[in-house]
PDB file of C-alpha atoms in Angstrom:
ATOM      1  CA  MET N   1       0.201   0.214  -0.228  1.00  0.00           C
ATOM      2  CA  VAL N   2       1.574   3.190  -0.992  1.00  0.00           C
ATOM      3  CA  GLN N   3       0.753   6.025   1.098  1.00  0.00           C
ATOM      4  CA  ASN N   4       0.103   9.574  -0.126  1.00  0.00           C
ATOM      5  CA  GLN N   5       3.457  11.401  -0.470  1.00  0.00           C
ATOM      6  CA  ALA N   6       2.791  14.361  -2.554  1.00  0.00           C
ATOM      7  CA  GLY N   7       4.997  17.267  -2.069  1.00  0.00           C
ATOM      8  CA  THR N   8       7.787  15.271  -0.442  1.00  0.00           C
ATOM      9  CA  ASP N   9      11.092  14.306  -1.732  1.00  0.00           C
ATOM     10  CA  GLN N  10      10.911  10.606  -1.357  1.00  0.00           C
ATOM     11  CA  PRO N  11       9.925   8.523  -4.228  1.00  0.00           C
ATOM     12  CA  THR N  12       6.843   6.158  -4.478  1.00  0.00           C
ATOM     13  CA  ARG N  13       7.051   2.814  -5.748  1.00  0.00           C
ATOM     14  CA  GLU N  14       5.297   3.987  -9.137  1.00  0.00           C
ATOM     15  CA  ARG N  15       7.621   6.561  -9.480  1.00  0.00           C
ATOM     16  CA  LEU N  16      10.506   4.398  -8.936  1.00  0.00           C
ATOM     17  CA  LYS N  17       9.194   1.809 -11.497  1.00  0.00           C
ATOM     18  CA  LYS N  18       8.646   4.723 -14.249  1.00  0.00           C
ATOM     19  CA  LYS N  19      12.171   5.653 -13.604  1.00  0.00           C
ATOM     20  CA  GLN N  20      13.431   2.192 -13.918  1.00  0.00           C
ATOM     21  CA  HIS N  21      11.550   1.583 -16.739  1.00  0.00           C
ATOM     22  CA  ALA N  22      12.973   4.847 -18.435  1.00  0.00           C
ATOM     23  CA  SER N  23      16.479   4.105 -17.649  1.00  0.00           C
ATOM     24  CA  LYS N  24      16.296   0.494 -19.150  1.00  0.00           C
ATOM     25  CA  GLN N  25      14.678   1.900 -22.350  1.00  0.00           C
ATOM     26  CA  GLY N  26      17.246   4.749 -22.455  1.00  0.00           C
ATOM     27  CA  THR N  27      20.736   3.457 -21.589  1.00  0.00           C
ATOM     28  CA  PRO N  28      20.767  -0.423 -20.845  1.00  0.00           C
ATOM     29  CA  GLY N  29      24.870  -0.029 -19.775  1.00  0.00           C
ATOM     30  CA  ASN N  30      24.353   2.690 -17.366  1.00  0.00           C
ATOM     31  CA  PRO N  31      26.828   2.447 -14.372  1.00  0.00           C
ATOM     32  CA  ASN N  32      24.396   4.135 -11.869  1.00  0.00           C
ATOM     33  CA  HIS N  33      21.875   1.555 -12.583  1.00  0.00           C
ATOM     34  CA  LYS N  34      22.271  -0.218  -9.547  1.00  0.00           C
ATOM     35  CA  SER N  35      21.873   2.700  -7.208  1.00  0.00           C
ATOM     36  CA  GLU N  36      18.743   3.574  -8.885  1.00  0.00           C
ATOM     37  CA  GLN N  37      17.178   0.526  -7.904  1.00  0.00           C
ATOM     38  CA  ARG N  38      17.329   1.259  -4.418  1.00  0.00           C
ATOM     39  CA  LEU N  39      13.790   2.023  -2.837  1.00  0.00           C
ATOM     40  CA  ARG N  40      14.833   5.122  -0.961  1.00  0.00           C
ATOM     41  CA  ALA N  41      18.088   6.436   1.052  1.00  0.00           C
ATOM     42  CA  TYR N  42      17.901   6.557   4.456  1.00  0.00           C
ATOM     43  CA  SER N  43      16.232   9.046   6.341  1.00  0.00           C
ATOM     44  CA  THR N  44      15.813  10.016  10.060  1.00  0.00           C
ATOM     45  CA  ARG N  45      12.369   9.873  11.422  1.00  0.00           C
ATOM     46  CA  ARG N  46      10.301  13.038  12.299  1.00  0.00           C
ATOM     47  CA  VAL N  47      10.076  11.765  16.022  1.00  0.00           C
ATOM     48  CA  PRO N  48      12.284   8.955  17.011  1.00  0.00           C
ATOM     49  CA  ILE N  49      11.142   5.902  18.518  1.00  0.00           C
ATOM     50  CA  ILE N  50      12.560   6.575  21.971  1.00  0.00           C
ATOM     51  CA  VAL N  51      10.907   9.814  21.895  1.00  0.00           C
ATOM     52  CA  ARG N  52       7.708   8.406  21.141  1.00  0.00           C
ATOM     53  CA  VAL N  53       8.003   5.827  23.994  1.00  0.00           C
ATOM     54  CA  LEU N  54       8.717   8.665  26.404  1.00  0.00           C
ATOM     55  CA  ILE N  55       5.625  10.600  25.367  1.00  0.00           C
ATOM     56  CA  VAL N  56       3.468   7.660  25.673  1.00  0.00           C
ATOM     57  CA  LEU N  57       4.763   6.820  29.332  1.00  0.00           C
ATOM     58  CA  VAL N  58       4.268  10.825  30.382  1.00  0.00           C
ATOM     59  CA  LEU N  59       0.861  10.474  28.896  1.00  0.00           C
ATOM     60  CA  ILE N  60       0.246   7.309  30.771  1.00  0.00           C
ATOM     61  CA  VAL N  61       1.631   9.090  34.177  1.00  0.00           C
ATOM     62  CA  VAL N  62      -0.538  12.101  33.807  1.00  0.00           C
ATOM     63  CA  ALA N  63      -3.638   9.707  33.094  1.00  0.00           C
ATOM     64  CA  LEU N  64      -3.230   8.110  36.288  1.00  0.00           C
ATOM     65  CA  ILE N  65      -2.630  10.992  38.314  1.00  0.00           C
ATOM     66  CA  VAL N  66      -5.624  12.922  36.903  1.00  0.00           C
ATOM     67  CA  GLY N  67      -7.837   9.491  37.096  1.00  0.00           C
ATOM     68  CA  ALA N  68      -6.615   9.419  40.904  1.00  0.00           C
ATOM     69  CA  MET N  69      -7.513  12.881  41.558  1.00  0.00           C
ATOM     70  CA  VAL N  70     -10.998  12.595  39.900  1.00  0.00           C
ATOM     71  CA  GLY N  71     -11.659   9.288  41.569  1.00  0.00           C
ATOM     72  CA  TYR N  72     -10.467  10.290  44.978  1.00  0.00           C
ATOM     73  CA  ALA N  73     -12.464  13.535  44.750  1.00  0.00           C
ATOM     74  CA  THR N  74     -15.823  12.077  43.634  1.00  0.00           C
ATOM     75  CA  PHE N  75     -15.961   8.391  45.247  1.00  0.00           C
ATOM     76  CA  GLY N  76     -13.523   9.012  48.193  1.00  0.00           C
ATOM     77  CA  GLY N  77     -15.100  12.403  49.153  1.00  0.00           C
ATOM     78  CA  GLY N  78     -11.772  14.122  49.801  1.00  0.00           C
ATOM     79  CA  GLU N  79     -10.126  16.767  48.120  1.00  0.00           C
ATOM     80  CA  ALA N  80      -8.832  16.370  44.225  1.00  0.00           C
ATOM     81  CA  MET N  81      -5.238  17.794  45.426  1.00  0.00           C
ATOM     82  CA  ASP N  82      -4.890  15.379  48.654  1.00  0.00           C
ATOM     83  CA  VAL N  83      -3.904  12.708  46.132  1.00  0.00           C
ATOM     84  CA  LEU N  84      -0.522  14.162  45.370  1.00  0.00           C
ATOM     85  CA  LYS N  85       0.289  14.098  49.429  1.00  0.00           C
ATOM     86  CA  LEU N  86       1.909  11.213  50.942  1.00  0.00           C
ATOM     87  CA  ASP N  87      -0.001  10.868  53.853  1.00  0.00           C
ATOM     88  CA  THR N  88      -2.937   9.973  51.811  1.00  0.00           C
ATOM     89  CA  TRP N  89      -1.262   7.151  50.228  1.00  0.00           C
ATOM     90  CA  THR N  90       0.138   5.684  53.432  1.00  0.00           C
ATOM     91  CA  ARG N  91      -3.408   5.820  54.675  1.00  0.00           C
ATOM     92  CA  ILE N  92      -4.927   3.966  51.508  1.00  0.00           C
ATOM     93  CA  THR N  93      -1.837   1.292  51.796  1.00  0.00           C
ATOM     94  CA  ASP N  94      -2.607   0.874  55.612  1.00  0.00           C
ATOM     95  CA  PHE N  95      -6.237   0.414  54.688  1.00  0.00           C
ATOM     96  CA  TRP N  96      -5.415  -2.214  52.277  1.00  0.00           C
ATOM     97  CA  MET N  97      -2.872  -4.257  54.206  1.00  0.00           C
ATOM     98  CA  LYS N  98      -5.450  -4.201  57.381  1.00  0.00           C
ATOM     99  CA  SER N  99      -8.330  -5.711  55.338  1.00  0.00           C
TER     100      SER N  99
END
């Protein structure tokens, strides 16, 4: 499946096939023929994979904190900012261990 790459410098499969077909018809003994067969040169990603993983991890942590704040404020009957205090978590873990 070829993605829409209009306006980019990266060749699509169709463009490469047309270019190869034209080069075969024009000069069969072309020394640069092998370099033209490459699909495309190596390119860097816009957002590297490590940065993507870090972004996902940060979003997961933010979602957990916001979810804990909303849950504690609505179901727990406390203040939403109390979730960020250490005393709240020690009280919650003590409750889990005793029950």
